Amino acid sequence: MRALPSGYELMVAPRVQAVVRADLPAACRQWLLGRPLTILPGAEAIGAGRGGAYRVVLPGGRRAVVRPYRRGGILGPLWRDRYLGMRYLGRELRPLAELAVTVAARARGVPVPEVLAARVEGSGVYRGVLVTAELEHMVP
């Protein structure tokens, strides 16, 4: 990620990097750096599509939606949740790029969910997760 959005911090562990809202509790930060990322107890599967998402209560009590990245199309059955590390080709990794675009859109007044964290596990081939604040009164 070229420059972190204001209010976010980069966290790094072996083979894991996450860009996280600076105000998230330490327990949430530790959960994001775990390998592999576990779905929290009490998580509720929501949505459909390529694999859906999970509604969770994060450590510290904040409600969020965790959306693992999944492949579609012809590569979907083969690669499922894996992506090539495009940073070596000068392109940003998908979860980190989505975080940056969403933060910029919110700053311009676009009504998009607040991104709490973006997580990447791996290097040459990686898996990604985006964590957003749950919007109240929404029906999946």
mmCIF file of C-alpha atoms in Angstrom:
data_model
loop_
_atom_site.group_PDB
_atom_site.id
_atom_site.type_symbol
_atom_site.label_atom_id
_atom_site.label_comp_id
_atom_site.label_asym_id
_atom_site.label_seq_id
_atom_site.Cartn_x
_atom_site.Cartn_y
_atom_site.Cartn_z
ATOM 1 C CA MET A 1 0.000 0.000 0.000
ATOM 2 C CA ARG A 2 1.551 3.274 -1.042
ATOM 3 C CA ALA A 3 0.266 5.555 1.737
ATOM 4 C CA LEU A 4 -1.980 4.576 4.626
ATOM 5 C CA PRO A 5 -5.270 6.430 4.907
ATOM 6 C CA SER A 6 -5.529 8.762 7.887
ATOM 7 C CA GLY A 7 -6.624 6.916 11.037
ATOM 8 C CA TYR A 8 -5.287 3.507 9.903
ATOM 9 C CA GLU A 9 -2.191 1.587 10.921
ATOM 10 C CA LEU A 10 -0.185 -1.168 9.250
ATOM 11 C CA MET A 11 0.270 -4.337 11.304
ATOM 12 C CA VAL A 12 2.660 -7.070 10.223
ATOM 13 C CA ALA A 13 3.229 -10.641 11.392
ATOM 14 C CA PRO A 14 4.964 -13.516 9.597
ATOM 15 C CA ARG A 15 3.215 -13.875 6.197
ATOM 16 C CA VAL A 16 0.335 -11.585 7.286
ATOM 17 C CA GLN A 17 -0.203 -7.876 6.896
ATOM 18 C CA ALA A 18 -3.275 -5.908 7.876
ATOM 19 C CA VAL A 19 -4.275 -2.269 7.595
ATOM 20 C CA VAL A 20 -6.468 -1.590 10.605
ATOM 21 C CA ARG A 21 -8.420 1.330 12.043
ATOM 22 C CA ALA A 22 -6.245 2.792 14.778
ATOM 23 C CA ASP A 23 -9.144 2.811 17.261
ATOM 24 C CA LEU A 24 -9.807 -0.958 17.143
ATOM 25 C CA PRO A 25 -9.031 -2.761 20.431
ATOM 26 C CA ALA A 26 -5.848 -4.801 20.840
ATOM 27 C CA ALA A 27 -7.796 -8.093 20.948
ATOM 28 C CA CYS A 28 -9.245 -7.333 17.513
ATOM 29 C CA ARG A 29 -5.807 -6.554 16.176
ATOM 30 C CA GLN A 30 -4.437 -9.871 17.454
ATOM 31 C CA TRP A 31 -7.344 -11.747 15.859
ATOM 32 C CA LEU A 32 -6.580 -10.125 12.481
ATOM 33 C CA LEU A 33 -2.945 -11.249 12.616
ATOM 34 C CA GLY A 34 -3.779 -14.888 13.424
ATOM 35 C CA ARG A 35 -2.824 -17.568 10.916
ATOM 36 C CA PRO A 36 -5.071 -18.749 9.514
ATOM 37 C CA LEU A 37 -7.755 -16.182 10.184
ATOM 38 C CA THR A 38 -10.465 -17.918 12.190
ATOM 39 C CA ILE A 39 -14.122 -17.036 12.016
ATOM 40 C CA LEU A 40 -15.128 -15.746 15.432
ATOM 41 C CA PRO A 41 -17.479 -17.733 17.687
ATOM 42 C CA GLY A 42 -21.100 -16.803 17.081
ATOM 43 C CA ALA A 43 -20.437 -15.657 13.504
ATOM 44 C CA GLU A 44 -23.497 -15.725 11.269
ATOM 45 C CA ALA A 45 -23.104 -16.583 7.589
ATOM 46 C CA ILE A 46 -24.803 -13.974 5.402
ATOM 47 C CA GLY A 47 -25.193 -13.434 1.683
ATOM 48 C CA ALA A 48 -24.562 -15.776 -1.158
ATOM 49 C CA GLY A 49 -22.486 -15.225 -4.258
ATOM 50 C CA ARG A 50 -18.974 -16.639 -4.369
ATOM 51 C CA GLY A 51 -18.865 -17.610 -0.725
ATOM 52 C CA GLY A 52 -20.772 -15.007 1.180
ATOM 53 C CA ALA A 53 -19.628 -13.166 4.244
ATOM 54 C CA TYR A 54 -19.931 -13.404 8.014
ATOM 55 C CA ARG A 55 -21.625 -11.107 10.503
ATOM 56 C CA VAL A 56 -19.484 -11.065 13.667
ATOM 57 C CA VAL A 57 -19.040 -9.274 16.941
ATOM 58 C CA LEU A 58 -15.380 -8.253 17.064
ATOM 59 C CA PRO A 59 -13.301 -8.457 20.211
ATOM 60 C CA GLY A 60 -14.257 -5.241 21.988
ATOM 61 C CA GLY A 61 -17.933 -5.525 20.997
ATOM 62 C CA ARG A 62 -18.106 -3.800 17.605
ATOM 63 C CA ARG A 63 -20.396 -5.453 15.037
ATOM 64 C CA ALA A 64 -18.822 -6.069 11.643
ATOM 65 C CA VAL A 65 -19.031 -7.988 8.386
ATOM 66 C CA VAL A 66 -16.046 -10.115 7.383
ATOM 67 C CA ARG A 67 -15.862 -10.761 3.650
ATOM 68 C CA PRO A 68 -13.220 -13.189 2.390
ATOM 69 C CA TYR A 69 -12.186 -12.592 -1.209
ATOM 70 C CA ARG A 70 -13.246 -15.397 -3.566
ATOM 71 C CA ARG A 71 -12.515 -15.941 -7.224
ATOM 72 C CA GLY A 72 -15.213 -16.231 -9.832
ATOM 73 C CA GLY A 73 -15.214 -17.142 -13.474
ATOM 74 C CA ILE A 74 -13.146 -19.888 -15.017
ATOM 75 C CA LEU A 75 -10.423 -19.658 -12.342
ATOM 76 C CA GLY A 76 -12.905 -19.891 -9.469
ATOM 77 C CA PRO A 77 -12.973 -23.679 -9.090
ATOM 78 C CA LEU A 78 -9.177 -23.909 -9.338
ATOM 79 C CA TRP A 79 -7.965 -20.938 -7.278
ATOM 80 C CA ARG A 80 -11.034 -20.398 -5.013
ATOM 81 C CA ASP A 81 -9.706 -17.815 -2.533
ATOM 82 C CA ARG A 82 -6.163 -17.311 -3.831
ATOM 83 C CA TYR A 83 -4.790 -14.399 -5.839
ATOM 84 C CA LEU A 84 -1.408 -13.665 -7.377
ATOM 85 C CA GLY A 85 0.624 -11.056 -5.501
ATOM 86 C CA MET A 86 0.328 -8.287 -8.070
ATOM 87 C CA ARG A 87 2.414 -5.852 -5.986
ATOM 88 C CA TYR A 88 5.402 -7.352 -7.774
ATOM 89 C CA LEU A 89 3.885 -6.167 -11.058
ATOM 90 C CA GLY A 90 3.239 -2.656 -9.735
ATOM 91 C CA ARG A 91 -0.417 -3.244 -8.781
ATOM 92 C CA GLU A 92 -1.856 -3.020 -5.295
ATOM 93 C CA LEU A 93 -3.229 -6.110 -3.566
ATOM 94 C CA ARG A 94 -7.038 -6.195 -3.855
ATOM 95 C CA PRO A 95 -8.048 -5.880 -0.180
ATOM 96 C CA LEU A 96 -5.634 -2.997 0.422
ATOM 97 C CA ALA A 97 -6.706 -1.231 -2.762
ATOM 98 C CA GLU A 98 -10.392 -1.638 -1.826
ATOM 99 C CA LEU A 99 -9.718 -0.165 1.612
ATOM 100 C CA ALA A 100 -8.027 2.890 0.081
ATOM 101 C CA VAL A 101 -10.787 3.445 -2.499
ATOM 102 C CA THR A 102 -13.566 3.045 0.082
ATOM 103 C CA VAL A 103 -11.930 5.446 2.557
ATOM 104 C CA ALA A 104 -11.523 8.010 -0.238
ATOM 105 C CA ALA A 105 -15.160 7.550 -1.302
ATOM 106 C CA ARG A 106 -16.396 8.061 2.288
ATOM 107 C CA ALA A 107 -14.295 11.227 2.545
ATOM 108 C CA ARG A 108 -16.145 12.549 -0.538
ATOM 109 C CA GLY A 109 -19.531 11.759 0.983
ATOM 110 C CA VAL A 110 -20.323 8.542 -0.873
ATOM 111 C CA PRO A 111 -22.537 6.346 1.351
ATOM 112 C CA VAL A 112 -20.353 3.238 1.634
ATOM 113 C CA PRO A 113 -19.722 1.075 4.709
ATOM 114 C CA GLU A 114 -16.804 2.064 6.910
ATOM 115 C CA VAL A 115 -13.828 -0.245 6.371
ATOM 116 C CA LEU A 116 -12.388 -1.386 9.691
ATOM 117 C CA ALA A 117 -9.560 -3.511 8.299
ATOM 118 C CA ALA A 118 -8.092 -5.166 5.229
ATOM 119 C CA ARG A 119 -5.976 -8.289 5.644
ATOM 120 C CA VAL A 120 -3.621 -10.190 3.338
ATOM 121 C CA GLU A 121 -2.051 -13.569 4.115
ATOM 122 C CA GLY A 122 0.786 -14.845 1.942
ATOM 123 C CA SER A 123 3.145 -13.167 -0.479
ATOM 124 C CA GLY A 124 3.451 -14.488 -4.033
ATOM 125 C CA VAL A 125 0.014 -16.092 -3.766
ATOM 126 C CA TYR A 126 -2.252 -14.581 -1.131
ATOM 127 C CA ARG A 127 -5.679 -14.710 0.486
ATOM 128 C CA GLY A 128 -7.520 -11.544 1.422
ATOM 129 C CA VAL A 129 -10.260 -10.405 3.776
ATOM 130 C CA LEU A 130 -12.113 -7.101 4.108
ATOM 131 C CA VAL A 131 -13.765 -6.173 7.424
ATOM 132 C CA THR A 132 -16.458 -3.469 7.329
ATOM 133 C CA ALA A 133 -18.674 -1.963 10.007
ATOM 134 C CA GLU A 134 -22.115 -3.505 9.967
ATOM 135 C CA LEU A 135 -24.797 -1.126 8.754
ATOM 136 C CA GLU A 136 -27.738 -1.134 11.127
ATOM 137 C CA HIS A 137 -31.198 -2.074 9.844
ATOM 138 C CA MET A 138 -29.827 -3.734 6.712
ATOM 139 C CA VAL A 139 -31.234 -7.001 5.401
ATOM 140 C CA PRO A 140 -28.797 -9.315 3.548
#
